Tab-separated table of C-alpha atoms in Angstrom:
chain	number	residue	atom	x	y	z
A	83	MET	CA	0.000	0.000	0.000
A	84	SER	CA	0.997	3.528	-0.627
A	85	ASN	CA	0.265	6.447	1.687
A	86	THR	CA	0.042	8.866	-1.217
A	87	PRO	CA	-3.524	10.101	-1.690
A	88	ALA	CA	-3.497	9.522	-5.451
A	89	PRO	CA	-1.027	8.915	-8.222
A	90	TYR	CA	-0.150	12.272	-9.730
A	91	GLY	CA	-2.688	13.459	-12.312
A	92	SER	CA	-4.997	10.491	-11.877
A	93	ALA	CA	-8.704	10.637	-12.504
A	94	TRP	CA	-10.540	8.357	-10.103
A	95	VAL	CA	-13.611	6.346	-11.128
A	96	LYS	CA	-16.068	4.918	-8.616
A	97	SER	CA	-16.705	1.206	-8.942
A	98	THR	CA	-20.078	0.103	-10.252
A	99	TYR	CA	-20.221	-2.042	-7.110
A	100	SER	CA	-20.405	1.078	-4.932
A	101	ASP	CA	-23.984	1.483	-3.779
A	102	GLY	CA	-24.302	5.286	-3.768
A	103	GLN	CA	-25.471	5.243	-0.146
A	104	GLY	CA	-22.036	5.530	1.415
A	105	GLY	CA	-21.271	1.819	1.563
A	106	GLN	CA	-18.763	-0.273	-0.378
A	107	CYS	CA	-17.218	2.795	-2.022
A	108	VAL	CA	-14.204	1.749	-4.029
A	109	GLU	CA	-12.461	3.845	-6.676
A	110	TRP	CA	-9.750	3.038	-9.179
A	111	ALA	CA	-7.659	5.083	-11.595
A	112	PRO	CA	-7.993	3.525	-15.086
A	113	THR	CA	-5.836	6.080	-16.915
A	114	TYR	CA	-2.951	5.509	-14.509
A	115	ALA	CA	-3.468	1.758	-14.865
A	116	SER	CA	-3.338	1.827	-18.657
A	117	THR	CA	-0.229	4.007	-18.618
A	118	HIS	CA	1.734	2.203	-15.895
A	119	GLY	CA	0.335	-1.338	-15.765
A	120	ILE	CA	-0.417	-0.877	-12.052
A	121	VAL	CA	-3.991	-0.343	-10.848
A	122	PRO	CA	-4.458	2.118	-7.958
A	123	VAL	CA	-7.458	1.345	-5.723
A	124	ARG	CA	-8.741	3.419	-2.796
A	125	ASP	CA	-11.701	3.929	-0.476
A	126	SER	CA	-13.686	6.831	-1.933
A	127	LYS	CA	-14.841	7.802	1.566
A	128	ASN	CA	-11.190	8.374	2.496
A	129	PRO	CA	-9.480	9.761	-0.632
A	130	GLY	CA	-6.533	11.028	1.401
A	131	GLY	CA	-5.954	7.592	2.883
A	132	PRO	CA	-3.786	4.776	1.609
A	133	THR	CA	-3.874	3.614	-1.993
A	134	LEU	CA	-3.613	-0.068	-2.806
A	135	MET	CA	-1.450	-0.571	-5.907
A	136	LEU	CA	-2.307	-3.838	-7.703
A	137	SER	CA	-0.916	-5.589	-10.730
A	138	THR	CA	-3.448	-5.879	-13.543
A	139	GLU	CA	-3.750	-9.578	-12.721
A	140	GLY	CA	-4.342	-8.789	-9.051
A	141	PHE	CA	-6.998	-6.242	-9.940
A	142	ALA	CA	-8.725	-8.754	-12.231
A	143	GLY	CA	-8.747	-11.217	-9.331
A	144	LEU	CA	-10.240	-8.598	-7.009
A	145	VAL	CA	-13.007	-7.851	-9.525
A	146	ALA	CA	-13.705	-11.565	-9.966
A	147	LEU	CA	-13.940	-11.985	-6.197
A	148	ALA	CA	-16.358	-9.043	-5.938
A	149	ARG	CA	-18.566	-10.567	-8.639
A	150	ASP	CA	-18.605	-13.964	-6.931
A	151	THR	CA	-19.290	-12.655	-3.425
A	152	ASP	CA	-22.850	-12.261	-2.198
A	153	ALA	CA	-23.195	-8.863	-0.563
């Protein structure tokens, strides 16, 4: 994890799994990911908090887990 609030110049996108009611709010930075091959992920309720930096394979695994998990 990184303690930087966001990779420089990144535009953050809220996950479609975020419910809009303040729960399960996850954001990622697709432009940074396509440029660097590393996917930044953060809690949108705490944008100044830590950023999880995942490989593209790790991010794909995280998405697959989210799809397979009953909320």
